[in-house]
mmCIF file of N, CA and C and ligand atoms in Angstrom:
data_model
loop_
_atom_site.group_PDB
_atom_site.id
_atom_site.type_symbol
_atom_site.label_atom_id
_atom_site.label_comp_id
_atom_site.label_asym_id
_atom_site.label_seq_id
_atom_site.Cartn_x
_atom_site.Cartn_y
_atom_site.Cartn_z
ATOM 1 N N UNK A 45 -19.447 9.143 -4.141
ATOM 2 C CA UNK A 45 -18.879 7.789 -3.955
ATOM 3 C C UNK A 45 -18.887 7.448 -2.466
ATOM 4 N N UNK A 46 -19.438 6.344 -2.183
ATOM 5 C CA UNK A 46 -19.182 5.846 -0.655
ATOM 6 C C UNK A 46 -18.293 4.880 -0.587
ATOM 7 N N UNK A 47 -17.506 4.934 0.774
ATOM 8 C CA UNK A 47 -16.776 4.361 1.440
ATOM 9 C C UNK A 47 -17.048 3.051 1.215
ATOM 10 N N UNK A 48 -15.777 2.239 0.859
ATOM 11 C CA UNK A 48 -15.737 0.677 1.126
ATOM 12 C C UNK A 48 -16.115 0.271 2.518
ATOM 13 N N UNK A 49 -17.093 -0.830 2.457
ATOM 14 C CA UNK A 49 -17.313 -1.300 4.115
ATOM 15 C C UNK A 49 -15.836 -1.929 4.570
ATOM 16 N N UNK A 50 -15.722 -1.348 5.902
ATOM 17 C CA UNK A 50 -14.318 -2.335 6.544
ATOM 18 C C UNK A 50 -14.395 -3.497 6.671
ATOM 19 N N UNK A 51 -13.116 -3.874 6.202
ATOM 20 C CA UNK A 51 -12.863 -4.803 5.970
ATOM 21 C C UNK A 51 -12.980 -5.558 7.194
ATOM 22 N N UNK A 52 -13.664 -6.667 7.649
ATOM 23 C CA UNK A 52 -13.563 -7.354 9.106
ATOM 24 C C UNK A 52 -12.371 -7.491 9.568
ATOM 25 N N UNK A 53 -12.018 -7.510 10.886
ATOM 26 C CA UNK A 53 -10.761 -8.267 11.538
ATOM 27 C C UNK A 53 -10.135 -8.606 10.976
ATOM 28 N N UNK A 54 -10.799 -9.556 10.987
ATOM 29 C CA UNK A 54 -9.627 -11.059 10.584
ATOM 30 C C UNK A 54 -9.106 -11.216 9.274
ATOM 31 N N UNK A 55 -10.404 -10.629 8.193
ATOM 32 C CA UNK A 55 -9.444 -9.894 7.120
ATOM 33 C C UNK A 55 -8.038 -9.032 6.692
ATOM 34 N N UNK A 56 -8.732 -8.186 7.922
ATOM 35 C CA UNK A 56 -7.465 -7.083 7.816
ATOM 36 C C UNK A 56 -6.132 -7.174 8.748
ATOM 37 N N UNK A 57 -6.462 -8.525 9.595
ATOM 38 C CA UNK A 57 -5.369 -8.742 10.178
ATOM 39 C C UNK A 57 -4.409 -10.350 8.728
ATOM 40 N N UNK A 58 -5.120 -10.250 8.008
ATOM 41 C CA UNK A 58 -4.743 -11.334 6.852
ATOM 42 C C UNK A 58 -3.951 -10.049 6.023
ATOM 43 N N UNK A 59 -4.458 -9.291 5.678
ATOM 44 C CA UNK A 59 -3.976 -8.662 4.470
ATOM 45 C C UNK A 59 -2.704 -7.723 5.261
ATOM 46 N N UNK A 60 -2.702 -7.466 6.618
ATOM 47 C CA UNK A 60 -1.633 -7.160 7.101
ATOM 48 C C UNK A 60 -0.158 -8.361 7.249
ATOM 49 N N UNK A 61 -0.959 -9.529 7.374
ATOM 50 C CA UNK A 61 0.097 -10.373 7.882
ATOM 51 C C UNK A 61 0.905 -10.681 6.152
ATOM 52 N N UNK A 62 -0.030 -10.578 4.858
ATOM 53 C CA UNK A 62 0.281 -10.600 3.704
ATOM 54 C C UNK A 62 1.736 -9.376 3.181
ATOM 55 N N UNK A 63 1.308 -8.498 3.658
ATOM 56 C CA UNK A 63 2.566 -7.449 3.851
ATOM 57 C C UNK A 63 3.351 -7.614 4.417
ATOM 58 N N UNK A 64 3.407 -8.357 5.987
ATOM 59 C CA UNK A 64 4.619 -8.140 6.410
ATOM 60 C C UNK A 64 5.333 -9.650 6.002
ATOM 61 N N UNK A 65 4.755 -10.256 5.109
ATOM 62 C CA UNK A 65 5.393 -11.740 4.684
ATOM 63 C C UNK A 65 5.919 -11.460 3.492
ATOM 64 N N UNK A 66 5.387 -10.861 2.803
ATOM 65 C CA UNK A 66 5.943 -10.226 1.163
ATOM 66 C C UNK A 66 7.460 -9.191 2.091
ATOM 67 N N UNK A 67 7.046 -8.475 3.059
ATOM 68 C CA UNK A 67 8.826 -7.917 2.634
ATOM 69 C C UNK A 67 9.550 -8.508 3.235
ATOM 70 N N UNK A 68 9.701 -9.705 3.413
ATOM 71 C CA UNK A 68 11.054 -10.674 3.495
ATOM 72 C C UNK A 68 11.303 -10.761 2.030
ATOM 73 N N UNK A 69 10.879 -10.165 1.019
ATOM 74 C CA UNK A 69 11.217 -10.655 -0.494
ATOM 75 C C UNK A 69 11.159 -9.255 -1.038
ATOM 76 N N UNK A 70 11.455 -8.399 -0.041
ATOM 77 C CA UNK A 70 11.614 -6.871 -0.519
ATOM 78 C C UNK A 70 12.877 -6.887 -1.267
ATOM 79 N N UNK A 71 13.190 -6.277 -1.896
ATOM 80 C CA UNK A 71 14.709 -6.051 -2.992
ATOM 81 C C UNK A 71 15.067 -4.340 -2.735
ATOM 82 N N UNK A 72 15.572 -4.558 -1.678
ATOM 83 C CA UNK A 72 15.840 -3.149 -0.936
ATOM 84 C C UNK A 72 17.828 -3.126 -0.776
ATOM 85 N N UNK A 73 18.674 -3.418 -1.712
ATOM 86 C CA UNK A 73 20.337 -3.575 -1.833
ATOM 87 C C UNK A 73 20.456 -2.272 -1.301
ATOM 88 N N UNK A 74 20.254 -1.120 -1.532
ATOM 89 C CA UNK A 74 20.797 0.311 -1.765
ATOM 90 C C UNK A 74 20.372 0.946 -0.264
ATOM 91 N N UNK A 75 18.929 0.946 -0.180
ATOM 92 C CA UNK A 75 18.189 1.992 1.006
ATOM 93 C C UNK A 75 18.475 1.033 2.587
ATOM 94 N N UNK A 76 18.356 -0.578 2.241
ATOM 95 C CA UNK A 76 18.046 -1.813 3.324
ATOM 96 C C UNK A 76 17.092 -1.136 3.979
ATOM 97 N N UNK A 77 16.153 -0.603 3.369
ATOM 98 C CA UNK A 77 14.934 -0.283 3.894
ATOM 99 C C UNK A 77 13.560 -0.905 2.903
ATOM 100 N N UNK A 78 13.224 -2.436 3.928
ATOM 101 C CA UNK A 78 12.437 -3.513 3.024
ATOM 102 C C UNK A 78 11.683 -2.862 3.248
ATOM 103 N N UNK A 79 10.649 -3.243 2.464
ATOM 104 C CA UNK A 79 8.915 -2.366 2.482
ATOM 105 C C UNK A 79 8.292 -3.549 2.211
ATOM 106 N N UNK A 80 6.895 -4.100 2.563
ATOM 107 C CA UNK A 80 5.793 -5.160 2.110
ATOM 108 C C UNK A 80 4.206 -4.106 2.249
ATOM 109 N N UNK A 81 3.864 -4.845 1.177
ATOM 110 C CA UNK A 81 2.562 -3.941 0.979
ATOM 111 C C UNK A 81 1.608 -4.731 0.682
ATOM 112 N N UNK A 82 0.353 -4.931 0.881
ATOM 113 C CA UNK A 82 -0.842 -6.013 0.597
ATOM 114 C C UNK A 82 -1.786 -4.592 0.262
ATOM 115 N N UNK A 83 -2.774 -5.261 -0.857
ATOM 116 C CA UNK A 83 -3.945 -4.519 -1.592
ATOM 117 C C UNK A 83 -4.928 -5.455 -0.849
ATOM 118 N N UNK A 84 -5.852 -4.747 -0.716
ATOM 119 C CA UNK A 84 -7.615 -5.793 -0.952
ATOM 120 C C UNK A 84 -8.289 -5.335 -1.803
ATOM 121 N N UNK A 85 -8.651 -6.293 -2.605
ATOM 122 C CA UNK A 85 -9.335 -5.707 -4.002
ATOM 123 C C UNK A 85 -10.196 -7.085 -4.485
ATOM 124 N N UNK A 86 -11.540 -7.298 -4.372
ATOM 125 C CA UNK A 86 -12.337 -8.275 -4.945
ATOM 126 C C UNK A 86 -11.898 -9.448 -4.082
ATOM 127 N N UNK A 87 -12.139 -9.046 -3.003
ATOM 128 C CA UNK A 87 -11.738 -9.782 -1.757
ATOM 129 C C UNK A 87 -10.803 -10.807 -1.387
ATOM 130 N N UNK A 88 -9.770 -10.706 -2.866
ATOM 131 C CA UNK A 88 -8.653 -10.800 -2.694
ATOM 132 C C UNK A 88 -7.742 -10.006 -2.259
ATOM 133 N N UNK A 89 -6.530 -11.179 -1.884
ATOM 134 C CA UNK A 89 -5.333 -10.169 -1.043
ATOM 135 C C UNK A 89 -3.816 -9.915 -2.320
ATOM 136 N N UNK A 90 -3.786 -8.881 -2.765
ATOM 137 C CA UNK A 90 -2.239 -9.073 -3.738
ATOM 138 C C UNK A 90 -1.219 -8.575 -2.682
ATOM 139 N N UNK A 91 -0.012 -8.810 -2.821
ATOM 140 C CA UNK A 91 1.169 -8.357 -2.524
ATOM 141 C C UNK A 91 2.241 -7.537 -3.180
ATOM 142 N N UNK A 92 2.964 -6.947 -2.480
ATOM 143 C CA UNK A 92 4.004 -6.322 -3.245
ATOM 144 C C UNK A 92 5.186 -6.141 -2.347
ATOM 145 N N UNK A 93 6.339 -5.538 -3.127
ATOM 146 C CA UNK A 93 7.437 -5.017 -2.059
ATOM 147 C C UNK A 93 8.040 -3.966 -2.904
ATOM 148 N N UNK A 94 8.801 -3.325 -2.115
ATOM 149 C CA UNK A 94 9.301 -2.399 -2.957
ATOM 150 C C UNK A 94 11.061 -3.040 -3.806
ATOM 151 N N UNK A 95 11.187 -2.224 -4.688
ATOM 152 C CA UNK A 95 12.221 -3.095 -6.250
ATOM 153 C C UNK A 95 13.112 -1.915 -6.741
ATOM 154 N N UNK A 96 14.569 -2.329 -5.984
ATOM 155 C CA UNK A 96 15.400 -0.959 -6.211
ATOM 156 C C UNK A 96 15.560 -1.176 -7.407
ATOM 157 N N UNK A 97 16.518 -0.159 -7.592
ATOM 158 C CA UNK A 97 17.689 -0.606 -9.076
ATOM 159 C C UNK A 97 18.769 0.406 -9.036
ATOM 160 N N UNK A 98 20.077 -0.538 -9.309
ATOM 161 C CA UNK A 98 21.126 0.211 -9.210
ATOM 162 C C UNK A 98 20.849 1.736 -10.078
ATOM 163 N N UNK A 99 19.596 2.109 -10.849
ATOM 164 C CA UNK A 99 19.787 3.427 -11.340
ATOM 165 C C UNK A 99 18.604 3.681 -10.317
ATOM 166 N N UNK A 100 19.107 4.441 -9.355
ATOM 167 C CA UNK A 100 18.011 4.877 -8.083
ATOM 168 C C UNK A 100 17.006 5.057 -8.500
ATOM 169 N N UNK A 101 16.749 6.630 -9.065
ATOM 170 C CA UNK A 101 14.949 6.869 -9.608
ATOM 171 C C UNK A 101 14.837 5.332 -9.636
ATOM 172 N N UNK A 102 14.680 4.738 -11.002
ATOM 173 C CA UNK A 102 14.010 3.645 -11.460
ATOM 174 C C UNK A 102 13.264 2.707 -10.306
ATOM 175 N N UNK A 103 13.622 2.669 -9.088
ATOM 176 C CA UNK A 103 12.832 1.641 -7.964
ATOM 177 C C UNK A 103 11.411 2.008 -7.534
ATOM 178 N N UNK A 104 10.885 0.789 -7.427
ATOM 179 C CA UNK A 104 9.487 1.404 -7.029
ATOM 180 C C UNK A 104 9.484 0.365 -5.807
ATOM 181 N N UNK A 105 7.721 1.419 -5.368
ATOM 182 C CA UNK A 105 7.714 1.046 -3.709
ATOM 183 C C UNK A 105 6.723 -0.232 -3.577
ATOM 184 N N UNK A 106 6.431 -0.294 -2.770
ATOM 185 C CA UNK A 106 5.916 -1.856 -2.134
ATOM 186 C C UNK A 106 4.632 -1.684 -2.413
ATOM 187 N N UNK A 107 3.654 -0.434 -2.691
ATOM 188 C CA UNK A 107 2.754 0.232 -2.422
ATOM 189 C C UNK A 107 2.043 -0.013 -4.301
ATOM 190 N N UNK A 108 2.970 0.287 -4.678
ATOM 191 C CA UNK A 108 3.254 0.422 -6.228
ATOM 192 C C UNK A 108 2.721 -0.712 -7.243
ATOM 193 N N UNK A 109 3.934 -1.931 -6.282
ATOM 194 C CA UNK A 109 3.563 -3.234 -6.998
ATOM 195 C C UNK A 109 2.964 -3.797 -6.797
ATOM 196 N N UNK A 110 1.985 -3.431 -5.662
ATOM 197 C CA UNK A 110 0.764 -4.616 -5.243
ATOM 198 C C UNK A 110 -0.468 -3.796 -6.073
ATOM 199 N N UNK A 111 0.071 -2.595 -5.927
ATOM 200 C CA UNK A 111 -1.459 -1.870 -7.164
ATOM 201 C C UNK A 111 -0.997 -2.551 -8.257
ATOM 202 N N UNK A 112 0.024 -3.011 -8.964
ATOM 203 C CA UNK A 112 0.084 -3.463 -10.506
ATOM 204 C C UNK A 112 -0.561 -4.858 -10.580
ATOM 205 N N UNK A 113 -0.154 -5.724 -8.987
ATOM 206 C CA UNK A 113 -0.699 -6.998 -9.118
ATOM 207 C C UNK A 113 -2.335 -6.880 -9.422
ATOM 208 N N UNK A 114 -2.815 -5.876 -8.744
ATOM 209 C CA UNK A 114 -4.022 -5.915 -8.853
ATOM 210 C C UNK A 114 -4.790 -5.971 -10.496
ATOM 211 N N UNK A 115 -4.282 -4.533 -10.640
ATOM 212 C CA UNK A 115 -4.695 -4.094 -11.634
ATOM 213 C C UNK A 115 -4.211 -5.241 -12.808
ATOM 214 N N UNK A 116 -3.245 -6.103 -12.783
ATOM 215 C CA UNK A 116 -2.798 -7.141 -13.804
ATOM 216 C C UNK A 116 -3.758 -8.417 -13.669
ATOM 217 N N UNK A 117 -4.247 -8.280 -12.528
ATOM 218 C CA UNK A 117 -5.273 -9.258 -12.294
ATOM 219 C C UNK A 117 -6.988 -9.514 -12.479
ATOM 220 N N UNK A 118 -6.471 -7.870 -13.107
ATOM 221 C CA UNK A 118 -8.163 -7.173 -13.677
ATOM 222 C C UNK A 118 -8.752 -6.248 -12.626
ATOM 223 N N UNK A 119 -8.534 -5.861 -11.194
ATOM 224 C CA UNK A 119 -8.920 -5.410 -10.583
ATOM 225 C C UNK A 119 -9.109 -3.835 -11.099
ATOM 226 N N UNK A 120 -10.277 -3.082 -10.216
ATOM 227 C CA UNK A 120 -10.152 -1.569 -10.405
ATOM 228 C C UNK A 120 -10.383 -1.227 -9.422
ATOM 229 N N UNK A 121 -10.698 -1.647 -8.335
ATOM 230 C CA UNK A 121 -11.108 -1.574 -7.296
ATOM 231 C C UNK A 121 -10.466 -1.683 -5.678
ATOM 232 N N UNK A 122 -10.170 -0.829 -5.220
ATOM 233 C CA UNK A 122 -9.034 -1.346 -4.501
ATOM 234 C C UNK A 122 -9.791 -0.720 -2.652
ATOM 235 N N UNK A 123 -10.026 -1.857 -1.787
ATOM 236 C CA UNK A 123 -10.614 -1.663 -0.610
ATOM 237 C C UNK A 123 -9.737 -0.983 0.616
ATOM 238 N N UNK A 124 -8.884 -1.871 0.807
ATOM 239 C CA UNK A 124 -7.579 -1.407 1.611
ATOM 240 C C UNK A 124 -6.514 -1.950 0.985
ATOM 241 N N UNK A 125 -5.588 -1.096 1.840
ATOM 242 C CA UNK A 125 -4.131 -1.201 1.638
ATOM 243 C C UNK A 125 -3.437 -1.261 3.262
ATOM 244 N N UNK A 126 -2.611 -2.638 3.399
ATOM 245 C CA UNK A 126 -1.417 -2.456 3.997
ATOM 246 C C UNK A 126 0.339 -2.523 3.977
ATOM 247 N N UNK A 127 0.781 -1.886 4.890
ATOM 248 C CA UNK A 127 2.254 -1.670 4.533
ATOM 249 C C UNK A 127 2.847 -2.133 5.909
ATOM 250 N N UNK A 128 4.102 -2.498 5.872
ATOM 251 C CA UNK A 128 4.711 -2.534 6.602
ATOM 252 C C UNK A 128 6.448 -2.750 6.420
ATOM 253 N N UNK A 129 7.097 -1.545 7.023
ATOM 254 C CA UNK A 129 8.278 -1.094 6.511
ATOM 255 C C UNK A 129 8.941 -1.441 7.290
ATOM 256 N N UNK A 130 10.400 -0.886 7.885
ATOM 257 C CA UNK A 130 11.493 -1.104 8.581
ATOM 258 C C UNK A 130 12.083 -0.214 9.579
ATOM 259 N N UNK A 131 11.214 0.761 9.523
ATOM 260 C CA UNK A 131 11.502 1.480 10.920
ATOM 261 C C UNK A 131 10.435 1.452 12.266
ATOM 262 N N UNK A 132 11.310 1.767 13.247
ATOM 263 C CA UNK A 132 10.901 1.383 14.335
ATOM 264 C C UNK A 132 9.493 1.915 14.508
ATOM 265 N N UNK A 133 9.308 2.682 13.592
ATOM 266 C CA UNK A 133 7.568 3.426 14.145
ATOM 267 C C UNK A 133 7.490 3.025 12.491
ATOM 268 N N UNK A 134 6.024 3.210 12.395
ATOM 269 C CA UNK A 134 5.005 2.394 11.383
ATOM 270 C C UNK A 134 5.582 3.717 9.735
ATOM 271 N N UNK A 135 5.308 2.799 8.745
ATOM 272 C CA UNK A 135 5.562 3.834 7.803
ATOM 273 C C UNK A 135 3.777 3.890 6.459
ATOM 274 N N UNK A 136 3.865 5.027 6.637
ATOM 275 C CA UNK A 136 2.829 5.442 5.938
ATOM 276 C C UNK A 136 3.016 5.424 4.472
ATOM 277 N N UNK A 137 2.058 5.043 3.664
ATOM 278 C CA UNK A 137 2.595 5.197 1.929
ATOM 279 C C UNK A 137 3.222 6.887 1.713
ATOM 280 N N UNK A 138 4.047 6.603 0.699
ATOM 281 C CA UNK A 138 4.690 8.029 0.061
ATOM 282 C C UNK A 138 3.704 9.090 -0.541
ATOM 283 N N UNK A 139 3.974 10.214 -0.606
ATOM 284 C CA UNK A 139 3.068 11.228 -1.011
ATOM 285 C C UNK A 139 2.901 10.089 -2.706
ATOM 286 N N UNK A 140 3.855 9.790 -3.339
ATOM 287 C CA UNK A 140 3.511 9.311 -4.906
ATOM 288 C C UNK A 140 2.675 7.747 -4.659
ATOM 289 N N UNK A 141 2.727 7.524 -3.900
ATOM 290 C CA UNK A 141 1.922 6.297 -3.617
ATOM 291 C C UNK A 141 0.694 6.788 -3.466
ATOM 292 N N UNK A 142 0.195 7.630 -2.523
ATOM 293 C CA UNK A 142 -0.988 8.272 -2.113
ATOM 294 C C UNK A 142 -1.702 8.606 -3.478
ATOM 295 N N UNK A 143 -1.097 8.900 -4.297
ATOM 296 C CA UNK A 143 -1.591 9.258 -5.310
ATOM 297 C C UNK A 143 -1.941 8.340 -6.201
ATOM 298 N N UNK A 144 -1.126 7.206 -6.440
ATOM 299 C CA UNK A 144 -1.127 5.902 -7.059
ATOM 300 C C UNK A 144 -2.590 5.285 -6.380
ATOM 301 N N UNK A 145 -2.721 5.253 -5.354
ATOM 302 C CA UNK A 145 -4.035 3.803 -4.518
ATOM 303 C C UNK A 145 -5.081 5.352 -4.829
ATOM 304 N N UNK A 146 -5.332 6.491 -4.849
ATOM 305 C CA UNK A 146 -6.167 7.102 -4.995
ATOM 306 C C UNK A 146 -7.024 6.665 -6.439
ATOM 307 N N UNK A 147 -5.962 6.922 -7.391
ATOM 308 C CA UNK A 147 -6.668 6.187 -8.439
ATOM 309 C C UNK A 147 -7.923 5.304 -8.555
ATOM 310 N N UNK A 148 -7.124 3.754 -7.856
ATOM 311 C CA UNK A 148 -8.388 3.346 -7.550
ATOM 312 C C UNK A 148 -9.236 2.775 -6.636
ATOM 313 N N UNK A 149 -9.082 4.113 -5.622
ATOM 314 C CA UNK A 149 -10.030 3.622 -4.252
ATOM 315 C C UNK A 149 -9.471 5.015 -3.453
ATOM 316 N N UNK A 150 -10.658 6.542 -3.331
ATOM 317 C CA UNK A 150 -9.728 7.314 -2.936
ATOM 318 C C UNK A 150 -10.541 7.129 -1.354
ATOM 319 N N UNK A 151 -11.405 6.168 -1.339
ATOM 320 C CA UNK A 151 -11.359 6.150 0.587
ATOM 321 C C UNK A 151 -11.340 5.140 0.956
ATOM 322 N N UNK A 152 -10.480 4.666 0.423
ATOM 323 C CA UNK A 152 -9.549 2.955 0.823
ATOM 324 C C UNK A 152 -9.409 3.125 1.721
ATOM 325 N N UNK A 153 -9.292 2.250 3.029
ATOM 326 C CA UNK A 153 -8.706 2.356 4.247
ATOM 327 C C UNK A 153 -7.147 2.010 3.706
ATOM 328 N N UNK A 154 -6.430 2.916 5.226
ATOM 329 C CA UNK A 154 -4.965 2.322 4.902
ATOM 330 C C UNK A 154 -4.436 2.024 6.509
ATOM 331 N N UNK A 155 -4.022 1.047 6.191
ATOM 332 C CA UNK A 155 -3.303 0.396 7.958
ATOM 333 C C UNK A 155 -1.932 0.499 7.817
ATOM 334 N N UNK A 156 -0.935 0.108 8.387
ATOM 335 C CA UNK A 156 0.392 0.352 8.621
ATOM 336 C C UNK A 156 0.894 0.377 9.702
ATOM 337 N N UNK A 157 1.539 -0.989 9.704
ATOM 338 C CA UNK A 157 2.285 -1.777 10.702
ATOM 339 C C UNK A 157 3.599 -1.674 11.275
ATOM 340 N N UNK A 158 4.405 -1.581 12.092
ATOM 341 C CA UNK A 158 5.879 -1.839 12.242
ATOM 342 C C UNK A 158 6.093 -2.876 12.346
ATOM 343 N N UNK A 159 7.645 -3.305 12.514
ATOM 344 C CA UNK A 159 7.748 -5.206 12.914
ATOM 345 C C UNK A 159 7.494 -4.689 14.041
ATOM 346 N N UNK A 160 7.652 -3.914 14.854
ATOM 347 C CA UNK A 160 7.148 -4.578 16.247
ATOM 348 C C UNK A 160 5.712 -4.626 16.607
ATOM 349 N N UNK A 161 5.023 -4.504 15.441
ATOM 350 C CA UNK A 161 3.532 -5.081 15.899
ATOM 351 C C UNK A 161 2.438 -3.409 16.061
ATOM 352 N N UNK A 162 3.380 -2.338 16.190
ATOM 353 C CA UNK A 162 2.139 -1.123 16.565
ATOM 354 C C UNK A 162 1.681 -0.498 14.672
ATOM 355 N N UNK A 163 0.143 -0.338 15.420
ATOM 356 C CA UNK A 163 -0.224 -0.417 13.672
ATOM 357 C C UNK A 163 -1.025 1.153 13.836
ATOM 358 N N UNK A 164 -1.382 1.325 12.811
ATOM 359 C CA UNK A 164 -1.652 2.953 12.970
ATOM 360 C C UNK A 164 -2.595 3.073 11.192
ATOM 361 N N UNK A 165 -3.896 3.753 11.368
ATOM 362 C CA UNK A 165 -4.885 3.432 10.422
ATOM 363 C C UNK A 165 -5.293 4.657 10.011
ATOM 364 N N UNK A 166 -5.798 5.024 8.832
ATOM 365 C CA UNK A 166 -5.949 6.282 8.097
ATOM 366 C C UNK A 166 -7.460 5.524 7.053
ATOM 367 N N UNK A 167 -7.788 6.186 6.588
ATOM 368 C CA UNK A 167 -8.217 6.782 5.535
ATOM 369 C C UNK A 167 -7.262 7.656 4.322
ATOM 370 N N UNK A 168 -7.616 7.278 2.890
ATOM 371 C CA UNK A 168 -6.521 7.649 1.891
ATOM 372 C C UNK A 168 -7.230 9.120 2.191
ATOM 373 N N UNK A 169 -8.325 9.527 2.123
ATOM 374 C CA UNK A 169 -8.897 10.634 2.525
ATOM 375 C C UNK A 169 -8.272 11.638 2.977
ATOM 376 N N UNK A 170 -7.762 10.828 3.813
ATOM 377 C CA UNK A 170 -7.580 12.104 5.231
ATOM 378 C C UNK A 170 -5.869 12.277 4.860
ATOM 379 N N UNK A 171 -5.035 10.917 4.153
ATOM 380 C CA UNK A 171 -3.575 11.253 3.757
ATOM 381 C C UNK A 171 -3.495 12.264 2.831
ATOM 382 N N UNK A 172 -4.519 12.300 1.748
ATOM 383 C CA UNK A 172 -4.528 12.964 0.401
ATOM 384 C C UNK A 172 -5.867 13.803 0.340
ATOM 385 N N UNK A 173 -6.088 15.034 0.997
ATOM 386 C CA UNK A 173 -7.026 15.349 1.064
ATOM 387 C C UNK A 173 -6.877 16.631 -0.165
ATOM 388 N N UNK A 174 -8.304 16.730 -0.942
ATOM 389 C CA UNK A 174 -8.019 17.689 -1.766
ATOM 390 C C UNK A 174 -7.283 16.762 -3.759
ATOM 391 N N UNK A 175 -7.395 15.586 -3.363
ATOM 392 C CA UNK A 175 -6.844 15.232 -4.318
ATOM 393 C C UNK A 175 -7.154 15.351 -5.697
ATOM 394 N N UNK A 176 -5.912 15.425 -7.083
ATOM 395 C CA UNK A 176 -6.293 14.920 -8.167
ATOM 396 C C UNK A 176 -6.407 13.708 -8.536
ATOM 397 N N UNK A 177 -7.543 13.357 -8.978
ATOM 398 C CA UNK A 177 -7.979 12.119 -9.652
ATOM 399 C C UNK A 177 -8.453 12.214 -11.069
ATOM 400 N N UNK A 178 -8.812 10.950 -10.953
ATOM 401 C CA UNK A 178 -9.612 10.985 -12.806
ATOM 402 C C UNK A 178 -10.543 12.049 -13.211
ATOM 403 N N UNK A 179 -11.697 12.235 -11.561
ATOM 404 C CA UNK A 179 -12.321 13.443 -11.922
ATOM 405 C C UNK A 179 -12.117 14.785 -12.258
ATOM 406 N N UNK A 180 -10.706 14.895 -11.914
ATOM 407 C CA UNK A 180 -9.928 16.290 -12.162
ATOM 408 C C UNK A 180 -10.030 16.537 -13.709
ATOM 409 N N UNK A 181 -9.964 15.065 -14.483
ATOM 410 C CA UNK A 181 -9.451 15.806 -16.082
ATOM 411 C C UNK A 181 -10.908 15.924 -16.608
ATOM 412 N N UNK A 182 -12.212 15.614 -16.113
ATOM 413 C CA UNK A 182 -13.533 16.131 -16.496
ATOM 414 C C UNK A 182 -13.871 17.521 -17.046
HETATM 415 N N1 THU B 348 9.239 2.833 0.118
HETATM 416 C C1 THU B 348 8.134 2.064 -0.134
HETATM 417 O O1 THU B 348 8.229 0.962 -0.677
HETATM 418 N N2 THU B 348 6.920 2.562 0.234
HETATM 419 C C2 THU B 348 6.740 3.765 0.859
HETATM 420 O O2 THU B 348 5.610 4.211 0.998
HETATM 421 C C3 THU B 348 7.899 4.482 1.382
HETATM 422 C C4 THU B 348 9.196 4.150 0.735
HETATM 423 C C5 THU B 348 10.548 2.318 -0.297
HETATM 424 C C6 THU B 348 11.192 3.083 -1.428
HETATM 425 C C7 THU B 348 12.646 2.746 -1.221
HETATM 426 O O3 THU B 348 12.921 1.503 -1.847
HETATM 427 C C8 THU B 348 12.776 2.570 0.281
HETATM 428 O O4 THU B 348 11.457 2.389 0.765
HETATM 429 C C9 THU B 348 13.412 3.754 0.990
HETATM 430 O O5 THU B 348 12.767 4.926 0.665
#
C-alpha cells in the first residue's frame, strides 16, 4: 500500500482550522479537556469532538467521531487526520484512536495543533508501528 499524497498547505491548514473550530462544541463536563478533530477523506473535511458521559467509559474522543462522520458518509478512506486539544503542548491521538484511523488509512498523515498555534506532524506509521489491522485476521 502507498502513502496518501500530502495533502497541500492550504488544505491542511483547512482541515486543521476544521478541528480547532469543532472543539468549541467539544462536550468535555467531566475532564474540561475539549478535543476537535478533522478527517480528510475524499477530499472532504469531517469533524468531530470528543462526547463525555456522566458514565465515564462510555465517552468517546474527537478522533473517534470524525472517523464515524466519515465512515457515515460512505467514506473508507481516510488521508489525514487533525486534532487539536487543550493543553499547552499539542496532543497526539490516544493509543485506541491510533488504532481506530489505522483501520482506514494506516499511513494517514497526522498533524496536531495546540491553541497556541505549535503543530507537530507524524505519520500513523510511525505512532502505531507494528500494527493490527484487517490484514492481521488473513
Ligand atoms: N481525548 C480525545 O478526544 N482524543 C485524544 O486523542 C485524547 C483524549 C479526550 C477523551 C476525554 O474526553 C478527554 O480528552 C480527556 O482524556
Amino acid at each position: 500500500m502507498s502513502a496518501p499524497d500530502r495533502p497541500d498547505p492550504e488544505l491542511l491548514d483547512r482541515l486543521v482550522a476544521a478541528a480547532r473550530a469543532a472543539r468549541e462544541r467539544a462536550y468535555a463536563p467531566y475532564s474540561r479537556f475539549a478535543v476537535g478533530a478533522a478527517v480528510l477523506a475524499g477530499g472532504r473535511v469531517y469533524p468531530g469532538v470528543n462526547v463525555e458521559n456522566a458514565s465515564y467509559p462510555q465517552g468517546i474522543c474527537a478522533e473517534r467521531a470524525a472517523v464515524a462522520a466519515a465512515v457515515t458518509a460512505g467514506e473508507r478512506s481516510i488521508d489525514a487526520v487533525a486534532v487539536v486539544g487543550s493543553s499547552e503542548d499539542v496532543t497526539p491521538p490516544c493509543g485506541g484512536c491510533r488504532q481506530v484511523l489505522h483501520e482506514f488509512g494506516p499511513l494517514m498523515l497526522v498533524v496536531a495543533e495546540s491553541p497556541g498555534g505549535a503543530r507537530a506532524e507524524w505519520t500513523l506509521s510511525e505512532l502505531l508501528p507494528a500494527a493490527f489491522g484487517p490484514r492481521s485476521l488473513a
